[in-house]
JSON list of C-alpha atoms in Angstrom, two decimals:
[
{"chain": "W", "resi": 1065, "resn": "UNK", "atom": "CA", "xyz": [110.01, 60.24, 49.14]},
{"chain": "W", "resi": 1066, "resn": "UNK", "atom": "CA", "xyz": [111.77, 57.62, 47.11]},
{"chain": "W", "resi": 1067, "resn": "UNK", "atom": "CA", "xyz": [109.62, 57.55, 44.01]},
{"chain": "W", "resi": 1068, "resn": "UNK", "atom": "CA", "xyz": [107.67, 60.71, 44.57]},
{"chain": "W", "resi": 1069, "resn": "UNK", "atom": "CA", "xyz": [107.17, 62.88, 41.53]},
{"chain": "W", "resi": 1070, "resn": "UNK", "atom": "CA", "xyz": [105.95, 66.41, 41.00]},
{"chain": "W", "resi": 1071, "resn": "UNK", "atom": "CA", "xyz": [104.77, 68.26, 44.10]},
{"chain": "W", "resi": 1072, "resn": "UNK", "atom": "CA", "xyz": [104.27, 65.15, 46.26]},
{"chain": "W", "resi": 1073, "resn": "UNK", "atom": "CA", "xyz": [107.67, 65.53, 47.91]},
{"chain": "W", "resi": 1074, "resn": "UNK", "atom": "CA", "xyz": [106.26, 67.69, 50.74]},
{"chain": "W", "resi": 1075, "resn": "UNK", "atom": "CA", "xyz": [105.40, 67.32, 53.50]},
{"chain": "W", "resi": 1076, "resn": "UNK", "atom": "CA", "xyz": [107.73, 64.45, 54.38]},
{"chain": "W", "resi": 1077, "resn": "UNK", "atom": "CA", "xyz": [110.05, 63.38, 57.14]},
{"chain": "W", "resi": 1078, "resn": "UNK", "atom": "CA", "xyz": [113.68, 64.20, 56.42]},
{"chain": "W", "resi": 1079, "resn": "UNK", "atom": "CA", "xyz": [115.01, 60.73, 57.24]},
{"chain": "W", "resi": 1080, "resn": "UNK", "atom": "CA", "xyz": [113.68, 57.20, 56.81]},
{"chain": "W", "resi": 1081, "resn": "UNK", "atom": "CA", "xyz": [114.18, 55.12, 59.95]},
{"chain": "W", "resi": 1082, "resn": "UNK", "atom": "CA", "xyz": [115.92, 52.11, 58.43]},
{"chain": "W", "resi": 1083, "resn": "UNK", "atom": "CA", "xyz": [119.10, 50.23, 59.33]},
{"chain": "W", "resi": 1084, "resn": "UNK", "atom": "CA", "xyz": [121.02, 47.04, 58.62]},
{"chain": "W", "resi": 1085, "resn": "UNK", "atom": "CA", "xyz": [120.16, 44.23, 61.00]},
{"chain": "W", "resi": 1086, "resn": "UNK", "atom": "CA", "xyz": [123.74, 42.97, 61.15]},
{"chain": "W", "resi": 1087, "resn": "UNK", "atom": "CA", "xyz": [124.83, 46.41, 62.39]},
{"chain": "W", "resi": 1088, "resn": "UNK", "atom": "CA", "xyz": [122.14, 48.66, 63.88]},
{"chain": "W", "resi": 1089, "resn": "UNK", "atom": "CA", "xyz": [124.59, 51.58, 63.84]},
{"chain": "W", "resi": 1090, "resn": "UNK", "atom": "CA", "xyz": [124.75, 51.37, 60.04]},
{"chain": "W", "resi": 1091, "resn": "UNK", "atom": "CA", "xyz": [121.70, 53.18, 58.77]},
{"chain": "W", "resi": 1092, "resn": "UNK", "atom": "CA", "xyz": [120.07, 52.44, 55.43]},
{"chain": "W", "resi": 1093, "resn": "UNK", "atom": "CA", "xyz": [119.50, 55.47, 53.22]},
{"chain": "W", "resi": 1094, "resn": "UNK", "atom": "CA", "xyz": [116.61, 56.32, 50.94]},
{"chain": "W", "resi": 1095, "resn": "UNK", "atom": "CA", "xyz": [119.06, 55.86, 48.06]},
{"chain": "W", "resi": 1096, "resn": "UNK", "atom": "CA", "xyz": [119.57, 52.19, 48.90]},
{"chain": "W", "resi": 1097, "resn": "UNK", "atom": "CA", "xyz": [115.85, 51.56, 49.28]},
{"chain": "W", "resi": 1098, "resn": "UNK", "atom": "CA", "xyz": [115.30, 53.26, 45.92]},
{"chain": "W", "resi": 1099, "resn": "UNK", "atom": "CA", "xyz": [117.87, 50.94, 44.32]},
{"chain": "W", "resi": 1100, "resn": "UNK", "atom": "CA", "xyz": [115.87, 48.01, 45.69]},
{"chain": "W", "resi": 1101, "resn": "UNK", "atom": "CA", "xyz": [112.67, 49.39, 44.18]},
{"chain": "W", "resi": 1102, "resn": "UNK", "atom": "CA", "xyz": [111.07, 50.26, 47.53]},
{"chain": "W", "resi": 1103, "resn": "UNK", "atom": "CA", "xyz": [108.96, 53.44, 47.34]},
{"chain": "W", "resi": 1104, "resn": "UNK", "atom": "CA", "xyz": [108.27, 55.65, 50.34]},
{"chain": "W", "resi": 1105, "resn": "UNK", "atom": "CA", "xyz": [106.09, 58.62, 51.13]},
{"chain": "W", "resi": 1106, "resn": "UNK", "atom": "CA", "xyz": [105.16, 60.33, 54.38]},
{"chain": "W", "resi": 1107, "resn": "UNK", "atom": "CA", "xyz": [101.51, 61.41, 54.60]},
{"chain": "W", "resi": 1108, "resn": "UNK", "atom": "CA", "xyz": [100.43, 63.74, 57.44]},
{"chain": "W", "resi": 1109, "resn": "UNK", "atom": "CA", "xyz": [97.40, 61.61, 58.31]},
{"chain": "W", "resi": 1110, "resn": "UNK", "atom": "CA", "xyz": [96.36, 64.01, 61.07]},
{"chain": "W", "resi": 1111, "resn": "UNK", "atom": "CA", "xyz": [95.86, 66.64, 58.35]},
{"chain": "W", "resi": 1112, "resn": "UNK", "atom": "CA", "xyz": [93.06, 64.84, 56.57]},
{"chain": "W", "resi": 1113, "resn": "UNK", "atom": "CA", "xyz": [92.68, 67.13, 53.57]},
{"chain": "W", "resi": 1114, "resn": "UNK", "atom": "CA", "xyz": [96.39, 67.21, 52.76]},
{"chain": "W", "resi": 1115, "resn": "UNK", "atom": "CA", "xyz": [96.83, 63.46, 53.31]},
{"chain": "W", "resi": 1116, "resn": "UNK", "atom": "CA", "xyz": [93.78, 62.58, 51.21]},
{"chain": "W", "resi": 1117, "resn": "UNK", "atom": "CA", "xyz": [95.00, 64.71, 48.31]},
{"chain": "W", "resi": 1118, "resn": "UNK", "atom": "CA", "xyz": [98.44, 63.11, 48.45]},
{"chain": "W", "resi": 1119, "resn": "UNK", "atom": "CA", "xyz": [96.96, 59.63, 48.70]},
{"chain": "W", "resi": 1120, "resn": "UNK", "atom": "CA", "xyz": [94.66, 60.24, 45.73]},
{"chain": "W", "resi": 1121, "resn": "UNK", "atom": "CA", "xyz": [97.64, 61.29, 43.60]},
{"chain": "W", "resi": 1122, "resn": "UNK", "atom": "CA", "xyz": [99.69, 58.27, 44.70]},
{"chain": "W", "resi": 1123, "resn": "UNK", "atom": "CA", "xyz": [96.80, 55.93, 43.90]},
{"chain": "W", "resi": 1124, "resn": "UNK", "atom": "CA", "xyz": [96.34, 57.47, 40.46]},
{"chain": "W", "resi": 1125, "resn": "UNK", "atom": "CA", "xyz": [100.06, 57.39, 39.62]},
{"chain": "W", "resi": 1126, "resn": "UNK", "atom": "CA", "xyz": [100.39, 53.74, 40.67]},
{"chain": "W", "resi": 1127, "resn": "UNK", "atom": "CA", "xyz": [96.98, 52.58, 39.40]},
{"chain": "W", "resi": 1128, "resn": "UNK", "atom": "CA", "xyz": [95.69, 51.55, 42.83]},
{"chain": "W", "resi": 1129, "resn": "UNK", "atom": "CA", "xyz": [91.90, 51.40, 42.51]},
{"chain": "W", "resi": 1130, "resn": "UNK", "atom": "CA", "xyz": [90.90, 49.43, 45.60]},
{"chain": "W", "resi": 1131, "resn": "UNK", "atom": "CA", "xyz": [91.79, 49.85, 49.27]},
{"chain": "W", "resi": 1132, "resn": "UNK", "atom": "CA", "xyz": [90.86, 48.23, 52.56]},
{"chain": "W", "resi": 1133, "resn": "UNK", "atom": "CA", "xyz": [91.99, 48.39, 56.17]},
{"chain": "W", "resi": 1134, "resn": "UNK", "atom": "CA", "xyz": [93.63, 45.75, 58.30]},
{"chain": "W", "resi": 1135, "resn": "UNK", "atom": "CA", "xyz": [94.70, 45.51, 61.92]},
{"chain": "W", "resi": 1136, "resn": "UNK", "atom": "CA", "xyz": [97.33, 43.27, 63.49]},
{"chain": "W", "resi": 1137, "resn": "UNK", "atom": "CA", "xyz": [97.33, 43.01, 67.28]},
{"chain": "W", "resi": 1138, "resn": "UNK", "atom": "CA", "xyz": [97.22, 40.44, 70.04]},
{"chain": "W", "resi": 1139, "resn": "UNK", "atom": "CA", "xyz": [93.53, 41.15, 70.60]},
{"chain": "W", "resi": 1140, "resn": "UNK", "atom": "CA", "xyz": [92.64, 40.80, 66.93]},
{"chain": "W", "resi": 1141, "resn": "UNK", "atom": "CA", "xyz": [94.65, 37.60, 66.39]},
{"chain": "W", "resi": 1142, "resn": "UNK", "atom": "CA", "xyz": [93.41, 36.01, 69.62]},
{"chain": "W", "resi": 1143, "resn": "UNK", "atom": "CA", "xyz": [94.52, 32.50, 70.49]},
{"chain": "W", "resi": 1144, "resn": "UNK", "atom": "CA", "xyz": [96.34, 32.17, 67.15]},
{"chain": "W", "resi": 1145, "resn": "UNK", "atom": "CA", "xyz": [98.49, 35.26, 67.72]},
{"chain": "W", "resi": 1146, "resn": "UNK", "atom": "CA", "xyz": [101.90, 33.59, 67.88]},
{"chain": "W", "resi": 1147, "resn": "UNK", "atom": "CA", "xyz": [101.12, 31.30, 64.94]},
{"chain": "W", "resi": 1148, "resn": "UNK", "atom": "CA", "xyz": [99.91, 34.16, 62.73]},
{"chain": "W", "resi": 1149, "resn": "UNK", "atom": "CA", "xyz": [102.84, 36.40, 63.62]},
{"chain": "W", "resi": 1150, "resn": "UNK", "atom": "CA", "xyz": [105.23, 33.56, 62.75]},
{"chain": "W", "resi": 1151, "resn": "UNK", "atom": "CA", "xyz": [103.61, 33.31, 59.29]},
{"chain": "W", "resi": 1152, "resn": "UNK", "atom": "CA", "xyz": [104.09, 37.06, 58.70]},
{"chain": "W", "resi": 1153, "resn": "UNK", "atom": "CA", "xyz": [107.71, 36.81, 59.82]},
{"chain": "W", "resi": 1154, "resn": "UNK", "atom": "CA", "xyz": [108.51, 34.06, 57.33]},
{"chain": "W", "resi": 1155, "resn": "UNK", "atom": "CA", "xyz": [110.45, 35.46, 54.38]},
{"chain": "W", "resi": 1156, "resn": "UNK", "atom": "CA", "xyz": [108.11, 35.71, 51.41]},
{"chain": "W", "resi": 1157, "resn": "UNK", "atom": "CA", "xyz": [107.15, 37.64, 48.31]},
{"chain": "W", "resi": 1158, "resn": "UNK", "atom": "CA", "xyz": [103.96, 38.58, 46.47]},
{"chain": "W", "resi": 1159, "resn": "UNK", "atom": "CA", "xyz": [103.14, 38.42, 42.78]},
{"chain": "W", "resi": 1160, "resn": "UNK", "atom": "CA", "xyz": [101.87, 42.00, 42.95]},
{"chain": "W", "resi": 1161, "resn": "UNK", "atom": "CA", "xyz": [103.13, 45.06, 44.87]},
{"chain": "W", "resi": 1162, "resn": "UNK", "atom": "CA", "xyz": [102.54, 45.27, 48.61]},
{"chain": "W", "resi": 1163, "resn": "UNK", "atom": "CA", "xyz": [101.45, 48.85, 49.39]},
{"chain": "W", "resi": 1164, "resn": "UNK", "atom": "CA", "xyz": [100.68, 49.82, 52.98]},
{"chain": "W", "resi": 1165, "resn": "UNK", "atom": "CA", "xyz": [99.82, 53.14, 54.61]},
{"chain": "W", "resi": 1166, "resn": "UNK", "atom": "CA", "xyz": [100.31, 52.96, 58.37]},
{"chain": "W", "resi": 1167, "resn": "UNK", "atom": "CA", "xyz": [97.31, 54.59, 60.03]},
{"chain": "W", "resi": 1168, "resn": "UNK", "atom": "CA", "xyz": [98.18, 53.77, 63.64]},
{"chain": "W", "resi": 1169, "resn": "UNK", "atom": "CA", "xyz": [100.66, 51.83, 65.72]},
{"chain": "W", "resi": 1170, "resn": "UNK", "atom": "CA", "xyz": [103.93, 50.64, 64.22]},
{"chain": "W", "resi": 1171, "resn": "UNK", "atom": "CA", "xyz": [105.66, 47.64, 62.66]},
{"chain": "W", "resi": 1172, "resn": "UNK", "atom": "CA", "xyz": [108.88, 46.49, 61.04]},
{"chain": "W", "resi": 1173, "resn": "UNK", "atom": "CA", "xyz": [109.26, 45.64, 57.36]},
{"chain": "W", "resi": 1174, "resn": "UNK", "atom": "CA", "xyz": [112.47, 43.74, 56.59]},
{"chain": "W", "resi": 1175, "resn": "UNK", "atom": "CA", "xyz": [113.82, 43.59, 53.03]},
{"chain": "W", "resi": 1176, "resn": "UNK", "atom": "CA", "xyz": [117.09, 42.21, 51.67]},
{"chain": "W", "resi": 1177, "resn": "UNK", "atom": "CA", "xyz": [119.68, 44.26, 49.83]},
{"chain": "W", "resi": 1178, "resn": "UNK", "atom": "CA", "xyz": [121.49, 42.96, 46.74]},
{"chain": "W", "resi": 1179, "resn": "UNK", "atom": "CA", "xyz": [123.93, 41.02, 48.91]},
{"chain": "W", "resi": 1180, "resn": "UNK", "atom": "CA", "xyz": [121.02, 39.26, 50.65]},
{"chain": "W", "resi": 1181, "resn": "UNK", "atom": "CA", "xyz": [121.57, 41.24, 53.87]},
{"chain": "W", "resi": 1182, "resn": "UNK", "atom": "CA", "xyz": [118.55, 42.26, 55.94]},
{"chain": "W", "resi": 1183, "resn": "UNK", "atom": "CA", "xyz": [117.45, 45.90, 56.13]},
{"chain": "W", "resi": 1184, "resn": "UNK", "atom": "CA", "xyz": [114.87, 46.77, 58.80]},
{"chain": "W", "resi": 1185, "resn": "UNK", "atom": "CA", "xyz": [112.39, 49.60, 58.10]},
{"chain": "W", "resi": 1186, "resn": "UNK", "atom": "CA", "xyz": [110.57, 50.99, 61.12]},
{"chain": "W", "resi": 1187, "resn": "UNK", "atom": "CA", "xyz": [107.14, 52.06, 59.82]},
{"chain": "W", "resi": 1188, "resn": "UNK", "atom": "CA", "xyz": [104.94, 54.31, 61.93]},
{"chain": "W", "resi": 1189, "resn": "UNK", "atom": "CA", "xyz": [101.86, 56.46, 61.50]},
{"chain": "W", "resi": 1190, "resn": "UNK", "atom": "CA", "xyz": [101.88, 58.28, 58.18]},
{"chain": "W", "resi": 1191, "resn": "UNK", "atom": "CA", "xyz": [104.46, 56.08, 56.46]},
{"chain": "W", "resi": 1192, "resn": "UNK", "atom": "CA", "xyz": [103.40, 54.66, 53.10]},
{"chain": "W", "resi": 1193, "resn": "UNK", "atom": "CA", "xyz": [105.62, 51.90, 51.75]},
{"chain": "W", "resi": 1194, "resn": "UNK", "atom": "CA", "xyz": [105.43, 50.04, 48.46]},
{"chain": "W", "resi": 1195, "resn": "UNK", "atom": "CA", "xyz": [107.43, 46.82, 48.27]},
{"chain": "W", "resi": 1196, "resn": "UNK", "atom": "CA", "xyz": [107.56, 45.74, 44.62]},
{"chain": "W", "resi": 1197, "resn": "UNK", "atom": "CA", "xyz": [106.30, 42.40, 43.37]},
{"chain": "W", "resi": 1198, "resn": "UNK", "atom": "CA", "xyz": [108.83, 39.61, 43.74]},
{"chain": "W", "resi": 1199, "resn": "UNK", "atom": "CA", "xyz": [110.82, 41.36, 46.50]},
{"chain": "W", "resi": 1200, "resn": "UNK", "atom": "CA", "xyz": [111.68, 39.13, 49.45]},
{"chain": "W", "resi": 1201, "resn": "UNK", "atom": "CA", "xyz": [110.51, 40.61, 52.75]},
{"chain": "W", "resi": 1202, "resn": "UNK", "atom": "CA", "xyz": [108.89, 39.87, 56.09]},
{"chain": "W", "resi": 1203, "resn": "UNK", "atom": "CA", "xyz": [106.82, 41.75, 58.67]},
{"chain": "W", "resi": 1204, "resn": "UNK", "atom": "CA", "xyz": [106.91, 41.87, 62.46]},
{"chain": "W", "resi": 1205, "resn": "UNK", "atom": "CA", "xyz": [105.38, 43.94, 65.24]},
{"chain": "W", "resi": 1206, "resn": "UNK", "atom": "CA", "xyz": [107.24, 46.11, 67.70]},
{"chain": "W", "resi": 1207, "resn": "UNK", "atom": "CA", "xyz": [106.83, 45.82, 71.47]},
{"chain": "W", "resi": 1208, "resn": "UNK", "atom": "CA", "xyz": [103.58, 47.78, 71.14]},
{"chain": "W", "resi": 1209, "resn": "UNK", "atom": "CA", "xyz": [102.08, 44.70, 69.41]},
{"chain": "W", "resi": 1210, "resn": "UNK", "atom": "CA", "xyz": [99.69, 46.78, 67.35]},
{"chain": "W", "resi": 1211, "resn": "UNK", "atom": "CA", "xyz": [99.47, 48.25, 63.86]},
{"chain": "W", "resi": 1212, "resn": "UNK", "atom": "CA", "xyz": [96.61, 49.37, 61.63]},
{"chain": "W", "resi": 1213, "resn": "UNK", "atom": "CA", "xyz": [97.16, 49.95, 57.95]},
{"chain": "W", "resi": 1214, "resn": "UNK", "atom": "CA", "xyz": [95.36, 50.79, 54.74]},
{"chain": "W", "resi": 1215, "resn": "UNK", "atom": "CA", "xyz": [96.17, 48.32, 51.99]},
{"chain": "W", "resi": 1216, "resn": "UNK", "atom": "CA", "xyz": [96.29, 49.66, 48.44]},
{"chain": "W", "resi": 1217, "resn": "UNK", "atom": "CA", "xyz": [95.43, 47.25, 45.62]},
{"chain": "W", "resi": 1218, "resn": "UNK", "atom": "CA", "xyz": [95.42, 47.44, 41.84]},
{"chain": "W", "resi": 1219, "resn": "UNK", "atom": "CA", "xyz": [91.95, 45.88, 41.65]},
{"chain": "W", "resi": 1220, "resn": "UNK", "atom": "CA", "xyz": [89.86, 42.91, 42.76]},
{"chain": "W", "resi": 1221, "resn": "UNK", "atom": "CA", "xyz": [92.33, 40.51, 41.12]},
{"chain": "W", "resi": 1222, "resn": "UNK", "atom": "CA", "xyz": [95.36, 41.93, 42.94]},
{"chain": "W", "resi": 1223, "resn": "UNK", "atom": "CA", "xyz": [97.46, 38.96, 44.12]},
{"chain": "W", "resi": 1224, "resn": "UNK", "atom": "CA", "xyz": [97.98, 39.25, 47.88]},
{"chain": "W", "resi": 1225, "resn": "UNK", "atom": "CA", "xyz": [98.95, 35.65, 48.70]},
{"chain": "W", "resi": 1226, "resn": "UNK", "atom": "CA", "xyz": [102.35, 35.34, 50.41]},
{"chain": "W", "resi": 1227, "resn": "UNK", "atom": "CA", "xyz": [104.73, 32.93, 48.68]},
{"chain": "W", "resi": 1228, "resn": "UNK", "atom": "CA", "xyz": [107.45, 31.74, 51.11]},
{"chain": "W", "resi": 1229, "resn": "UNK", "atom": "CA", "xyz": [111.08, 31.75, 50.01]},
{"chain": "W", "resi": 1230, "resn": "UNK", "atom": "CA", "xyz": [111.86, 28.49, 51.74]},
{"chain": "W", "resi": 1231, "resn": "UNK", "atom": "CA", "xyz": [109.81, 25.34, 52.01]},
{"chain": "W", "resi": 1232, "resn": "UNK", "atom": "CA", "xyz": [110.59, 24.83, 55.68]},
{"chain": "W", "resi": 1233, "resn": "UNK", "atom": "CA", "xyz": [109.38, 27.43, 58.24]},
{"chain": "W", "resi": 1234, "resn": "UNK", "atom": "CA", "xyz": [112.57, 27.06, 60.32]},
{"chain": "W", "resi": 1235, "resn": "UNK", "atom": "CA", "xyz": [115.10, 27.17, 57.48]},
{"chain": "W", "resi": 1236, "resn": "UNK", "atom": "CA", "xyz": [118.33, 28.51, 59.07]},
{"chain": "W", "resi": 1237, "resn": "UNK", "atom": "CA", "xyz": [118.98, 30.78, 56.09]},
{"chain": "W", "resi": 1238, "resn": "UNK", "atom": "CA", "xyz": [116.15, 33.04, 57.23]},
{"chain": "W", "resi": 1239, "resn": "UNK", "atom": "CA", "xyz": [117.92, 33.99, 60.47]},
{"chain": "W", "resi": 1240, "resn": "UNK", "atom": "CA", "xyz": [121.55, 33.54, 59.37]},
{"chain": "W", "resi": 1241, "resn": "UNK", "atom": "CA", "xyz": [123.96, 36.33, 60.38]},
{"chain": "W", "resi": 1242, "resn": "UNK", "atom": "CA", "xyz": [125.10, 38.69, 57.66]},
{"chain": "W", "resi": 1243, "resn": "UNK", "atom": "CA", "xyz": [128.79, 37.83, 57.75]},
{"chain": "W", "resi": 1244, "resn": "UNK", "atom": "CA", "xyz": [131.12, 35.06, 58.85]},
{"chain": "W", "resi": 1245, "resn": "UNK", "atom": "CA", "xyz": [131.25, 31.31, 58.28]},
{"chain": "W", "resi": 1246, "resn": "UNK", "atom": "CA", "xyz": [127.62, 30.80, 59.39]},
{"chain": "W", "resi": 1247, "resn": "UNK", "atom": "CA", "xyz": [126.26, 33.55, 57.15]},
{"chain": "W", "resi": 1248, "resn": "UNK", "atom": "CA", "xyz": [123.99, 32.92, 54.21]},
{"chain": "W", "resi": 1249, "resn": "UNK", "atom": "CA", "xyz": [126.80, 33.66, 51.75]},
{"chain": "W", "resi": 1250, "resn": "UNK", "atom": "CA", "xyz": [129.79, 32.76, 53.92]},
{"chain": "W", "resi": 1251, "resn": "UNK", "atom": "CA", "xyz": [131.19, 36.25, 53.38]},
{"chain": "W", "resi": 1252, "resn": "UNK", "atom": "CA", "xyz": [133.82, 37.98, 55.48]},
{"chain": "W", "resi": 1253, "resn": "UNK", "atom": "CA", "xyz": [132.87, 41.47, 56.64]},
{"chain": "W", "resi": 1254, "resn": "UNK", "atom": "CA", "xyz": [134.41, 44.07, 54.29]},
{"chain": "W", "resi": 1255, "resn": "UNK", "atom": "CA", "xyz": [135.35, 46.09, 57.38]},
{"chain": "W", "resi": 1256, "resn": "UNK", "atom": "CA", "xyz": [137.80, 43.27, 58.20]},
{"chain": "W", "resi": 1257, "resn": "UNK", "atom": "CA", "xyz": [138.93, 42.64, 54.62]},
{"chain": "W", "resi": 1258, "resn": "UNK", "atom": "CA", "xyz": [140.11, 46.19, 53.88]},
{"chain": "W", "resi": 1259, "resn": "UNK", "atom": "CA", "xyz": [142.53, 46.49, 56.87]},
{"chain": "W", "resi": 1260, "resn": "UNK", "atom": "CA", "xyz": [143.97, 43.04, 56.04]},
{"chain": "W", "resi": 1261, "resn": "UNK", "atom": "CA", "xyz": [144.58, 43.99, 52.40]},
{"chain": "W", "resi": 1262, "resn": "UNK", "atom": "CA", "xyz": [146.06, 47.35, 53.36]},
{"chain": "W", "resi": 1263, "resn": "UNK", "atom": "CA", "xyz": [148.48, 45.74, 55.82]},
{"chain": "W", "resi": 1264, "resn": "UNK", "atom": "CA", "xyz": [149.51, 43.11, 53.25]},
{"chain": "W", "resi": 1265, "resn": "UNK", "atom": "CA", "xyz": [150.07, 45.72, 50.54]},
{"chain": "W", "resi": 1266, "resn": "UNK", "atom": "CA", "xyz": [152.14, 47.81, 52.95]},
{"chain": "W", "resi": 1267, "resn": "UNK", "atom": "CA", "xyz": [154.25, 44.84, 54.07]},
{"chain": "W", "resi": 1268, "resn": "UNK", "atom": "CA", "xyz": [154.88, 43.90, 50.43]},
{"chain": "W", "resi": 1269, "resn": "UNK", "atom": "CA", "xyz": [156.02, 47.44, 49.70]},
{"chain": "W", "resi": 1270, "resn": "UNK", "atom": "CA", "xyz": [153.26, 48.03, 47.17]},
{"chain": "W", "resi": 1271, "resn": "UNK", "atom": "CA", "xyz": [151.92, 51.15, 48.94]},
{"chain": "W", "resi": 1272, "resn": "UNK", "atom": "CA", "xyz": [153.30, 53.75, 51.31]},
{"chain": "W", "resi": 1273, "resn": "UNK", "atom": "CA", "xyz": [151.91, 54.28, 54.80]},
{"chain": "W", "resi": 1274, "resn": "UNK", "atom": "CA", "xyz": [149.23, 56.76, 53.75]},
{"chain": "W", "resi": 1275, "resn": "UNK", "atom": "CA", "xyz": [149.42, 56.43, 49.97]},
{"chain": "W", "resi": 1276, "resn": "UNK", "atom": "CA", "xyz": [146.71, 54.99, 47.76]},
{"chain": "W", "resi": 1277, "resn": "UNK", "atom": "CA", "xyz": [143.19, 54.00, 48.71]},
{"chain": "W", "resi": 1278, "resn": "UNK", "atom": "CA", "xyz": [140.97, 50.96, 49.07]},
{"chain": "W", "resi": 1279, "resn": "UNK", "atom": "CA", "xyz": [137.21, 50.41, 48.72]},
{"chain": "W", "resi": 1280, "resn": "UNK", "atom": "CA", "xyz": [134.90, 47.40, 48.37]},
{"chain": "W", "resi": 1281, "resn": "UNK", "atom": "CA", "xyz": [131.36, 47.37, 47.00]},
{"chain": "W", "resi": 1282, "resn": "UNK", "atom": "CA", "xyz": [129.19, 44.75, 48.67]},
{"chain": "W", "resi": 1283, "resn": "UNK", "atom": "CA", "xyz": [125.49, 44.64, 47.98]},
{"chain": "W", "resi": 1284, "resn": "UNK", "atom": "CA", "xyz": [124.26, 48.23, 47.98]},
{"chain": "W", "resi": 1285, "resn": "UNK", "atom": "CA", "xyz": [127.00, 49.58, 50.23]},
{"chain": "W", "resi": 1286, "resn": "UNK", "atom": "CA", "xyz": [130.53, 50.84, 49.64]},
{"chain": "W", "resi": 1287, "resn": "UNK", "atom": "CA", "xyz": [133.17, 50.22, 52.32]},
{"chain": "W", "resi": 1288, "resn": "UNK", "atom": "CA", "xyz": [136.07, 52.69, 52.05]},
{"chain": "W", "resi": 1289, "resn": "UNK", "atom": "CA", "xyz": [139.38, 53.13, 53.83]},
{"chain": "W", "resi": 1290, "resn": "UNK", "atom": "CA", "xyz": [139.96, 56.62, 55.25]},
{"chain": "W", "resi": 1291, "resn": "UNK", "atom": "CA", "xyz": [142.74, 58.95, 54.23]},
{"chain": "W", "resi": 1292, "resn": "UNK", "atom": "CA", "xyz": [145.47, 59.86, 56.67]},
{"chain": "W", "resi": 1293, "resn": "UNK", "atom": "CA", "xyz": [145.53, 56.50, 58.49]},
{"chain": "W", "resi": 1294, "resn": "UNK", "atom": "CA", "xyz": [148.68, 54.39, 58.24]},
{"chain": "W", "resi": 1295, "resn": "UNK", "atom": "CA", "xyz": [147.98, 51.26, 56.21]},
{"chain": "W", "resi": 1296, "resn": "UNK", "atom": "CA", "xyz": [149.71, 49.00, 58.74]},
{"chain": "W", "resi": 1297, "resn": "UNK", "atom": "CA", "xyz": [147.68, 50.49, 61.62]},
{"chain": "W", "resi": 1298, "resn": "UNK", "atom": "CA", "xyz": [144.24, 50.45, 60.03]},
{"chain": "W", "resi": 1299, "resn": "UNK", "atom": "CA", "xyz": [141.37, 48.79, 61.97]},
{"chain": "W", "resi": 1300, "resn": "UNK", "atom": "CA", "xyz": [137.77, 47.95, 61.11]},
{"chain": "W", "resi": 1301, "resn": "UNK", "atom": "CA", "xyz": [136.66, 50.91, 63.23]},
{"chain": "W", "resi": 1302, "resn": "UNK", "atom": "CA", "xyz": [138.35, 53.25, 60.73]},
{"chain": "W", "resi": 1303, "resn": "UNK", "atom": "CA", "xyz": [136.23, 52.19, 57.74]},
{"chain": "W", "resi": 1304, "resn": "UNK", "atom": "CA", "xyz": [133.59, 54.43, 56.15]},
{"chain": "W", "resi": 1305, "resn": "UNK", "atom": "CA", "xyz": [130.34, 52.91, 54.88]},
{"chain": "W", "resi": 1306, "resn": "UNK", "atom": "CA", "xyz": [128.66, 54.81, 52.03]},
{"chain": "W", "resi": 1307, "resn": "UNK", "atom": "CA", "xyz": [125.66, 54.47, 49.75]},
{"chain": "W", "resi": 1308, "resn": "UNK", "atom": "CA", "xyz": [125.75, 54.74, 45.96]},
{"chain": "W", "resi": 1309, "resn": "UNK", "atom": "CA", "xyz": [125.46, 58.53, 46.07]},
{"chain": "W", "resi": 1310, "resn": "UNK", "atom": "CA", "xyz": [128.29, 58.96, 48.57]},
{"chain": "W", "resi": 1311, "resn": "UNK", "atom": "CA", "xyz": [126.01, 59.41, 51.57]},
{"chain": "W", "resi": 1312, "resn": "UNK", "atom": "CA", "xyz": [127.67, 58.36, 54.81]},
{"chain": "W", "resi": 1313, "resn": "UNK", "atom": "CA", "xyz": [125.82, 55.44, 56.39]},
{"chain": "W", "resi": 1314, "resn": "UNK", "atom": "CA", "xyz": [128.41, 54.79, 59.09]},
{"chain": "W", "resi": 1315, "resn": "UNK", "atom": "CA", "xyz": [131.40, 56.97, 60.00]},
{"chain": "W", "resi": 1316, "resn": "UNK", "atom": "CA", "xyz": [134.64, 55.77, 61.62]},
{"chain": "W", "resi": 1317, "resn": "UNK", "atom": "CA", "xyz": [134.28, 55.34, 65.36]}
]
C-alpha cells in the first residue's frame, strides 16, 4: 500500500487502478498518490480473519475509533438520486480525513495532482482509501450504480461535512479540460511543448540531431524526450511520461 508500515503490505493488489482523466492511457502510480498524501491498502474482505486483523492495525495506527456503514445506490437514494449524486460529484474537501473501505460494488474517487489535473481512482471491493483533510476530491458511481463502504472516523467529533471548492455548483473550472486555452490553468500540453523546443533548438544549431535531452516536470509527472529520435522529427507520440521515481506511466506509442 501507499502508507502501509510493518507487515501490512501483504496481501495487496500489485497495481492501483488509477489514471489521468485528460488521458486515460496515462496511468497514475502509487508513487504519485503517495506524494498527494493519499493512502491505500487492499484488504481481502472475503477472508474475514485476515481482513479484520489488517483493519484493526490500520485503525490503531491512524487513530480511527469509530466506524459505520453507508450505501449509495439508485434504490437507496430514491427520487433524489440525481440530486444527491450531483452533490457528491461537486469538488469538495473535508476538515478531517475521509477514510473508506469498499465492502461491495464500486465507485470512482477523483483527486487533483499538484498541477490541478484530475486523477481518477477506481475503487472496488477490498480497497481502503484515505484522502487527507483539505484535499480536493469528488465521488461518482460507475455504471453499476451501487457501492457499499465502511467509513472510518477518528471519533464522534470527526468532521464529515463536505466543503465545496466553488460557490456555484456549475462552475466551469470543475469540468475544465486539463490542457489548452480552455483549461483551468491555460497550460499547453508538455507533450507538445517538448517537440517544439527540440525543433527550435535544432534549427538554431544549439543541439545536434540526437544530442542532448529535454524533460519537463508538470504537477507530479515528468515528460521526457526519448533518446535516438532526431530532434527535428520528434512528435508528441514519442514522449515518455514518468513519475517521481522513474516509473513509466505512459510509453511512446
